[in-house]
PDB file of C-alpha atoms in Angstrom:
ATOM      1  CA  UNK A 735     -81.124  42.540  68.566  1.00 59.00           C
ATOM      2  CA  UNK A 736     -77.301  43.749  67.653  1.00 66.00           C
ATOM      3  CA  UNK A 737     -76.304  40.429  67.260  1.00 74.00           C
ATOM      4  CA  UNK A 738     -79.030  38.740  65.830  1.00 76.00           C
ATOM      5  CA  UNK A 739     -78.814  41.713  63.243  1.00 77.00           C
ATOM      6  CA  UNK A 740     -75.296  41.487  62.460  1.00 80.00           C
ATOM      7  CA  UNK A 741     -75.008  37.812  61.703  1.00 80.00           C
ATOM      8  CA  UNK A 742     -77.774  38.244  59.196  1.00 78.00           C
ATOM      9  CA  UNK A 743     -75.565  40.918  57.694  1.00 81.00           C
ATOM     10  CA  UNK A 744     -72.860  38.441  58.123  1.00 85.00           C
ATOM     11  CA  UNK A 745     -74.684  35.529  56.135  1.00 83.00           C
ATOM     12  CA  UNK A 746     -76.250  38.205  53.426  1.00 83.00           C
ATOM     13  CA  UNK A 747     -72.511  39.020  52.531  1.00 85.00           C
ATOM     14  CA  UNK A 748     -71.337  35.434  52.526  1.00 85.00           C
ATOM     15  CA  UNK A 749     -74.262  34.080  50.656  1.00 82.00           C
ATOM     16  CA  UNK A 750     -74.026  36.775  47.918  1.00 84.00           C
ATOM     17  CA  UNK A 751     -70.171  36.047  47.320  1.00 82.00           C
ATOM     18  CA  UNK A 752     -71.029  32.289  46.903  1.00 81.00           C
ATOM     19  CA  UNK A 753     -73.575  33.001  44.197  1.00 79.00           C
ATOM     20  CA  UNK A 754     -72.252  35.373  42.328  1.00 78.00           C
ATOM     21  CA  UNK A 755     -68.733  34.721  42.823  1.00 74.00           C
ATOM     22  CA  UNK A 756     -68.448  30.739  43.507  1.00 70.00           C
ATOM     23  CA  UNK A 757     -71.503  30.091  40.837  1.00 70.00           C
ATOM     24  CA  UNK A 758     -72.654  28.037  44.058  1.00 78.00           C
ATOM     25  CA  UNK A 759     -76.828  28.355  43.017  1.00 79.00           C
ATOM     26  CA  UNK A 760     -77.943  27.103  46.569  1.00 84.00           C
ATOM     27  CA  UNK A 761     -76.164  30.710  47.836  1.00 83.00           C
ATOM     28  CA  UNK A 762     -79.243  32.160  45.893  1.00 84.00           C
ATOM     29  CA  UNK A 763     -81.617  30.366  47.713  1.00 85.00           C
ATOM     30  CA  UNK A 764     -80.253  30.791  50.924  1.00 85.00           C
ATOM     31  CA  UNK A 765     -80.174  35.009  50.122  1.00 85.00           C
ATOM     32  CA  UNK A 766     -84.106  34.796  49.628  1.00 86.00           C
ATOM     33  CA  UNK A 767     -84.779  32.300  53.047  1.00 86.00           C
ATOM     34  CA  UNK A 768     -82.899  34.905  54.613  1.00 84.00           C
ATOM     35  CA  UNK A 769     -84.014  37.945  53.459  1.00 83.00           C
ATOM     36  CA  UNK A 770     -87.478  36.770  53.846  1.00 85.00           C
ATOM     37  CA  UNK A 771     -86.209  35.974  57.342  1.00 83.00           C
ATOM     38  CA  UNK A 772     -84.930  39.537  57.774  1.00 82.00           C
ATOM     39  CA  UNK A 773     -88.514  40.720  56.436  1.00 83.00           C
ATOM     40  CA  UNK A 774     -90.360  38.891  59.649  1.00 84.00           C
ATOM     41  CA  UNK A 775     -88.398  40.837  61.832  1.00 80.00           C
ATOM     42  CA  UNK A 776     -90.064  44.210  60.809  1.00 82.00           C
ATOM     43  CA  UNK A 777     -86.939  45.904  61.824  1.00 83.00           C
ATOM     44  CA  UNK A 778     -86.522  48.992  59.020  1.00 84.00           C
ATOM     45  CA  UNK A 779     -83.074  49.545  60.288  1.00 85.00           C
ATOM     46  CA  UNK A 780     -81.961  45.795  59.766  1.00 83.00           C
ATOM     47  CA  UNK A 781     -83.511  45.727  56.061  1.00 85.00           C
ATOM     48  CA  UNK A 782     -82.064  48.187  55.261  1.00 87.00           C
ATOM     49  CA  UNK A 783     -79.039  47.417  56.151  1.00 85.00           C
ATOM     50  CA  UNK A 784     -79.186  44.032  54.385  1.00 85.00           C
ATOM     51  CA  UNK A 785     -80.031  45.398  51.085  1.00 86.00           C
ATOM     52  CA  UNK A 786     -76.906  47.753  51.496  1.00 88.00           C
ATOM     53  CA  UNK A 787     -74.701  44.654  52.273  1.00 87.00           C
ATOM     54  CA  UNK A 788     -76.270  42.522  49.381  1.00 86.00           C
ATOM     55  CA  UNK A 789     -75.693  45.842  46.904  1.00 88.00           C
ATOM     56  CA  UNK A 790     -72.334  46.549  48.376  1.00 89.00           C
ATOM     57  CA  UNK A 791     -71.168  42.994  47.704  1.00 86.00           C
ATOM     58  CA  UNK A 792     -72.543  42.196  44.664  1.00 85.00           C
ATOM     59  CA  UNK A 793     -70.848  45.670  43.293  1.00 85.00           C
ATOM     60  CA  UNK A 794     -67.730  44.288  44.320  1.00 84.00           C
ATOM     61  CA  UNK A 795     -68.299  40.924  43.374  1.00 79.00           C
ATOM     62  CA  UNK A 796     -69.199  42.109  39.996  1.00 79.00           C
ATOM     63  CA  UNK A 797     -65.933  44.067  39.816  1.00 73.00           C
ATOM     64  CA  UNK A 798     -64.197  41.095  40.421  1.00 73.00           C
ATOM     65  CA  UNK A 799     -65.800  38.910  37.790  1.00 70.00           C
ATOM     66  CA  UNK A 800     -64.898  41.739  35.241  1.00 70.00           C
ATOM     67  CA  UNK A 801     -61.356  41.527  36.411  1.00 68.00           C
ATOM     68  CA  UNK A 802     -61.174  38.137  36.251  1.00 67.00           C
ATOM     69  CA  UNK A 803     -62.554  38.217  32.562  1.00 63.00           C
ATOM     70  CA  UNK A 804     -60.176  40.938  31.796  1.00 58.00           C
ATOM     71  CA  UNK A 805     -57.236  38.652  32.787  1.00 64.00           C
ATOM     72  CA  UNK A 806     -58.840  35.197  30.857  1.00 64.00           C
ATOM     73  CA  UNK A 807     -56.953  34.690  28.056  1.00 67.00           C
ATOM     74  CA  UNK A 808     -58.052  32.128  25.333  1.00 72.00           C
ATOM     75  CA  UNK A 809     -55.979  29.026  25.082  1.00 71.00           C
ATOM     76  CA  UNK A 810     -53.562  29.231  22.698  1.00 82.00           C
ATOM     77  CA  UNK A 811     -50.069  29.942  21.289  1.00 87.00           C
ATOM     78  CA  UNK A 812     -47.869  32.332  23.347  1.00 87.00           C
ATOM     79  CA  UNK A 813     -44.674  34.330  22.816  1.00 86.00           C
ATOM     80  CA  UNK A 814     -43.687  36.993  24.719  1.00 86.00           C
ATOM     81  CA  UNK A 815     -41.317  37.731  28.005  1.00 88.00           C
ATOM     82  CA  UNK A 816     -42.125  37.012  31.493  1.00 89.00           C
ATOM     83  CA  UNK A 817     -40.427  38.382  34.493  1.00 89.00           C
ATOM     84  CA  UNK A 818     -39.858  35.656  37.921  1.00 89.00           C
ATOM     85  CA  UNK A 819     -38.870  36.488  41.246  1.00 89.00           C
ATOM     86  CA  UNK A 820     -35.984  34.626  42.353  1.00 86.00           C
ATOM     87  CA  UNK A 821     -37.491  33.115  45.925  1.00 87.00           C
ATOM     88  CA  UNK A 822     -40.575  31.635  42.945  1.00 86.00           C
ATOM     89  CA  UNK A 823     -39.087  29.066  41.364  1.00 87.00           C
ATOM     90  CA  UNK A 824     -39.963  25.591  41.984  1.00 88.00           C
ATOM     91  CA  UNK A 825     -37.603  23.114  40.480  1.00 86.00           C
ATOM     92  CA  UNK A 826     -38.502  19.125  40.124  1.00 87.00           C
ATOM     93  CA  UNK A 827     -35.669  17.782  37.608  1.00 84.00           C
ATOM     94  CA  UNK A 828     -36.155  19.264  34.201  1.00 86.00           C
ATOM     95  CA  UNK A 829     -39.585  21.189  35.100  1.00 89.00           C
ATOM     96  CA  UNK A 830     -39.870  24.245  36.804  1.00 89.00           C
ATOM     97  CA  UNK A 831     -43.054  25.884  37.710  1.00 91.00           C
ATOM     98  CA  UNK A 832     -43.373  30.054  39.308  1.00 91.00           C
ATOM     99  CA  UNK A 833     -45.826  32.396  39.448  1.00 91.00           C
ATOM    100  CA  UNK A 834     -44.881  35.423  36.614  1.00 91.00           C
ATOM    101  CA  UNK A 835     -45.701  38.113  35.571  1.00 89.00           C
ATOM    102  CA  UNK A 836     -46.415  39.389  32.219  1.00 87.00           C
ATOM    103  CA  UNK A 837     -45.295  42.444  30.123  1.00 84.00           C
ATOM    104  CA  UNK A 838     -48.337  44.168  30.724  1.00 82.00           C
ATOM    105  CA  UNK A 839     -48.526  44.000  34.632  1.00 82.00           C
ATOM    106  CA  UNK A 840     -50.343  40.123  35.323  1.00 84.00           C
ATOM    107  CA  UNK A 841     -50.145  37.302  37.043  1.00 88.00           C
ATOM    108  CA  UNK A 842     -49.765  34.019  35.247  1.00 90.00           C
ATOM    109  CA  UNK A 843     -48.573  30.531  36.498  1.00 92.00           C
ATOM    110  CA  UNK A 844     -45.540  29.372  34.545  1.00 92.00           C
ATOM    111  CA  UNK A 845     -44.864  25.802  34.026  1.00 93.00           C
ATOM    112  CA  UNK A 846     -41.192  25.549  32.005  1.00 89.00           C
ATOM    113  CA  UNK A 847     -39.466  23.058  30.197  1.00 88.00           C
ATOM    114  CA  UNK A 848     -36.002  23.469  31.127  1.00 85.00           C
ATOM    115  CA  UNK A 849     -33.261  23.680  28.251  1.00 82.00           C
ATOM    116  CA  UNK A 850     -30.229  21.978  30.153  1.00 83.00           C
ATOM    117  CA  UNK A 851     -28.445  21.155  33.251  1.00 84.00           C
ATOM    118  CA  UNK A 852     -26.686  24.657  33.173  1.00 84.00           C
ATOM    119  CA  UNK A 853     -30.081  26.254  33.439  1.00 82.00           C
ATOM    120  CA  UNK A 854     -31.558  24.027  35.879  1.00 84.00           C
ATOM    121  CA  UNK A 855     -28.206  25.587  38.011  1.00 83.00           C
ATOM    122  CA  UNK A 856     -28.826  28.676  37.000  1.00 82.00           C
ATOM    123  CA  UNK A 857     -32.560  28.966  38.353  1.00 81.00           C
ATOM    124  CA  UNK A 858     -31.553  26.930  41.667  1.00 81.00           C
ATOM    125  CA  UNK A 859     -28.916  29.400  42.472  1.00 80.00           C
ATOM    126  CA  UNK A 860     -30.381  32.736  40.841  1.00 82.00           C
ATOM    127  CA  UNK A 861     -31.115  35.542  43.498  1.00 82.00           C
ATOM    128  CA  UNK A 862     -32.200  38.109  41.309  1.00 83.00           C
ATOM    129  CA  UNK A 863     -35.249  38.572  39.176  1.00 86.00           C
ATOM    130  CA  UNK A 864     -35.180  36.806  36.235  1.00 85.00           C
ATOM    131  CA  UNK A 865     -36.649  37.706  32.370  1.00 87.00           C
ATOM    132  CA  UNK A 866     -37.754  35.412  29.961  1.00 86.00           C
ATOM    133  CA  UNK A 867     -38.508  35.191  26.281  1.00 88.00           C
ATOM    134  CA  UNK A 868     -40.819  32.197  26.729  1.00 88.00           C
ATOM    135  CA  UNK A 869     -42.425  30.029  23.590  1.00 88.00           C
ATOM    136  CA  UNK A 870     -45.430  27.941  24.425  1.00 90.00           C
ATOM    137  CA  UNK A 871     -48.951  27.643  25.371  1.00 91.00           C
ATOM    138  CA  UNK A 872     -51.645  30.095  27.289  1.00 89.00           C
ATOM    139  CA  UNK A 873     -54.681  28.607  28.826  1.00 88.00           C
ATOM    140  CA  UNK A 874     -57.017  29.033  31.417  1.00 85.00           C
ATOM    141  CA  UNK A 875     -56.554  27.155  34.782  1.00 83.00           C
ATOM    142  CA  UNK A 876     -58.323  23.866  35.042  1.00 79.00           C
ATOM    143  CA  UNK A 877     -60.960  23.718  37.441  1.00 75.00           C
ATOM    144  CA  UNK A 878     -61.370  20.649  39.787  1.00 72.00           C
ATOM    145  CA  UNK A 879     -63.088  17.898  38.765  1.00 74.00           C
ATOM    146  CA  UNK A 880     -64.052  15.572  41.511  1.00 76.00           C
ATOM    147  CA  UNK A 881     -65.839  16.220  44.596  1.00 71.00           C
ATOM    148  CA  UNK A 882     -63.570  17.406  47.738  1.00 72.00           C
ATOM    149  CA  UNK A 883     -60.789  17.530  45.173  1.00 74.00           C
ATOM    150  CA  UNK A 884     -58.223  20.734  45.400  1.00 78.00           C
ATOM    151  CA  UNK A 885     -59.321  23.496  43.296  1.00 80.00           C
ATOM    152  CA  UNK A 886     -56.261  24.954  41.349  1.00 81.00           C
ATOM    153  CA  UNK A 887     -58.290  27.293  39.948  1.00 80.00           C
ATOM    154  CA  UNK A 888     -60.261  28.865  42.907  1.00 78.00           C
ATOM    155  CA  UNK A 889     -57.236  29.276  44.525  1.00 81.00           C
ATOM    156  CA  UNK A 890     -54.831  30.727  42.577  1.00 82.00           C
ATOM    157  CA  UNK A 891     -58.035  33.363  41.242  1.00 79.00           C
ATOM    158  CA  UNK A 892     -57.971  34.376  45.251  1.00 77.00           C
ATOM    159  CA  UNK A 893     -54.337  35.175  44.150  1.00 82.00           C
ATOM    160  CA  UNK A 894     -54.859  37.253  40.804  1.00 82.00           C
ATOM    161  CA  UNK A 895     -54.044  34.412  38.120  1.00 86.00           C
ATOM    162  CA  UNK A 896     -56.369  32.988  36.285  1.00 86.00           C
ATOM    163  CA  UNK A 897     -54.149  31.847  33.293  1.00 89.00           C
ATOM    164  CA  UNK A 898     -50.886  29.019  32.734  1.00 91.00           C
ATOM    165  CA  UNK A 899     -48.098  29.423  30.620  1.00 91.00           C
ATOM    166  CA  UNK A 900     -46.804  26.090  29.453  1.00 91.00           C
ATOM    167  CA  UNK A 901     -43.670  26.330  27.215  1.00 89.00           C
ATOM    168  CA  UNK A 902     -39.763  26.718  27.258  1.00 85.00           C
ATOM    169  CA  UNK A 903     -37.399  29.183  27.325  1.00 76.00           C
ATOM    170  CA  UNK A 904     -34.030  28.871  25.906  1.00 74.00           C
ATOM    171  CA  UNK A 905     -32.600  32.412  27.320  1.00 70.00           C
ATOM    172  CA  UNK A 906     -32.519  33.631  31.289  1.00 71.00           C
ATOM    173  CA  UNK A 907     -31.708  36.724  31.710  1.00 70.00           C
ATOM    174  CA  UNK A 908     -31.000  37.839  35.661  1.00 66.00           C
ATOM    175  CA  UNK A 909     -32.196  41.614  36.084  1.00 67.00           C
ATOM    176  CA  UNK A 910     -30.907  44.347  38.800  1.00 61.00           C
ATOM    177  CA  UNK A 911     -33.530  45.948  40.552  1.00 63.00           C
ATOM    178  CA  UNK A 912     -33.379  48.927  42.737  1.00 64.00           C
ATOM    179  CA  UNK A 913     -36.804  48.117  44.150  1.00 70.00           C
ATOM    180  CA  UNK A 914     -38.037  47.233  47.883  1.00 70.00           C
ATOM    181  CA  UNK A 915     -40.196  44.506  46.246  1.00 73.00           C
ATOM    182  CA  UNK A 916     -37.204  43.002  44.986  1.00 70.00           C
ATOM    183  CA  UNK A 917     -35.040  43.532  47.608  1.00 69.00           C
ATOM    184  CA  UNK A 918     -37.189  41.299  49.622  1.00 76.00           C
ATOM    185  CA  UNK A 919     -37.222  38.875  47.094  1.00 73.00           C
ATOM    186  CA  UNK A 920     -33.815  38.633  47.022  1.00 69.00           C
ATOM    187  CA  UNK A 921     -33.271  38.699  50.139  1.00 75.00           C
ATOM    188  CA  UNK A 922     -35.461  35.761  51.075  1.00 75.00           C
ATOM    189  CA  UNK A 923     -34.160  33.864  47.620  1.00 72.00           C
ATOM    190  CA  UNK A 924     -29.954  34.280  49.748  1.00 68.00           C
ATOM    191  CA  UNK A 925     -31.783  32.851  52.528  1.00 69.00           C
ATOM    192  CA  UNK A 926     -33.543  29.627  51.410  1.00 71.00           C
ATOM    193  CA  UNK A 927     -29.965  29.120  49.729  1.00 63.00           C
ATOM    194  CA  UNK A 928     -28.169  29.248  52.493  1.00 62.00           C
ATOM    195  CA  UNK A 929     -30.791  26.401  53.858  1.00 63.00           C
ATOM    196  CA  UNK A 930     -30.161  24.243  51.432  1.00 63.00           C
ATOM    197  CA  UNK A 931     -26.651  23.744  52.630  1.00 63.00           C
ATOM    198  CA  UNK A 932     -27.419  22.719  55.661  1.00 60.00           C
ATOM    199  CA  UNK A 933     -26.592  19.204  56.324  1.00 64.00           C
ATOM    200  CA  UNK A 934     -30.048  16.699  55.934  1.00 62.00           C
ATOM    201  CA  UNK A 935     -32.604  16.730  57.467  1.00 63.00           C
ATOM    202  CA  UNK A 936     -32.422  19.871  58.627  1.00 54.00           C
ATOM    203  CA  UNK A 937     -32.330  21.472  55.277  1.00 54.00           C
ATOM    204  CA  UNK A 938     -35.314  19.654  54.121  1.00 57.00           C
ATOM    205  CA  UNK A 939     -36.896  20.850  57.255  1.00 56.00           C
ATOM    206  CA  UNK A 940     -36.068  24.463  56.673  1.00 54.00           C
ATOM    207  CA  UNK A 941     -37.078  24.500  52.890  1.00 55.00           C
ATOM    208  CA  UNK A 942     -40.513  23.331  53.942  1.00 54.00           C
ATOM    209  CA  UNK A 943     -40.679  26.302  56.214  1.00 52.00           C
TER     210      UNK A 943
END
């Protein structure tokens, strides 16, 4: 009876964060079948304990979705300075994407137009955190569009960010931090240098590590 009566506690909680939390509509269906389900068994202690799963995880799953729309921003223009961890930055000729974070404590992905060859240097070699008067474009992450396609946007909402910053910024600005955050940052940004002069393949190998 334990185990029967934990994995319907386990299914209540994973059917309720579909629904509410991946809009997924069958979840809903599947939370009546199985409460239903639970009723048959005429086990107080077990119904019980369902409805506090279902209440527990909707509370939290309603939390969430407040957070979430707390964080959406509406797409539009956007000016205003972003701070990058060195070991972030992803660099593909003149783009370079990071996750940053804004003035007033959020997570956005940054996609940036770099300004010159000097800059592109500057961000491959940078091992502190970096600030950024960036000029550009907000929106809200695309969701995917095809079936079995990756979903950008459920997966970097499982990280915090819900919003992309497309734009450019003609000024980097490397920052000293006394921080254990950013100490680690650092530290892990002096290491994938060092990697990438190793002699090929190896240091392809290691920067895929």
């Amino acid at each position: 009876m334990a185990s029967l009566r934990g994995l319907f506690l386990a299914l209540a909680a994973s059917l309720t964060a579909a629904w509410l939390i991946g809009h997924q509509n069958w979840a809903a269906v599947g939370l009546l079948l199985l409460f239903g389900r639970v009723l048959c068994q005429r086990d107080r202690r077990t119904t019980w304990l369902t409805v506090g799963v279902i209440v527990i995880i909707g509370l939290r799953c309603g939390q969430l979705l407040a957070q979430r729309q707390a964080q959406t921003q509406p797409a539009g223009d956007f000016t205003g300075q972003l701070t990058v961890q060195p070991d972030a930055w992803r660099i593909n000729g003149d783009l370079a994407s990071a996750v940053a974070v804004t003035e007033n404590g959020s997570k956005v992905q940054l996609f940036l137009t770099l300004q010159s060859q000097d800059q592109q240097r500057q961000l491959q070699e940078v091992t502190t955190p970096v600030k950024l008067n960036v000029t550009g474009k907000v929106e809200q992450i695309l969701p995917a569009t095809n079936t079995n396609e990756f979903d950008r946007r459920a997966y970097q909402a499982n990280r915090g960010i819900y919003n992309q910053v497309t734009g450019k910024a003609p000024v980097l600005v490397a920052q000293a931090s006394h921080r254990l955050t950013d100490f680690l940052h650092q530290l892990r940004a002096n290491f994938s240098h060092h990697m990438a002069n190793l002699p090929q393949p190896l240091a392809g190998y290691c920067g895929g590590c």
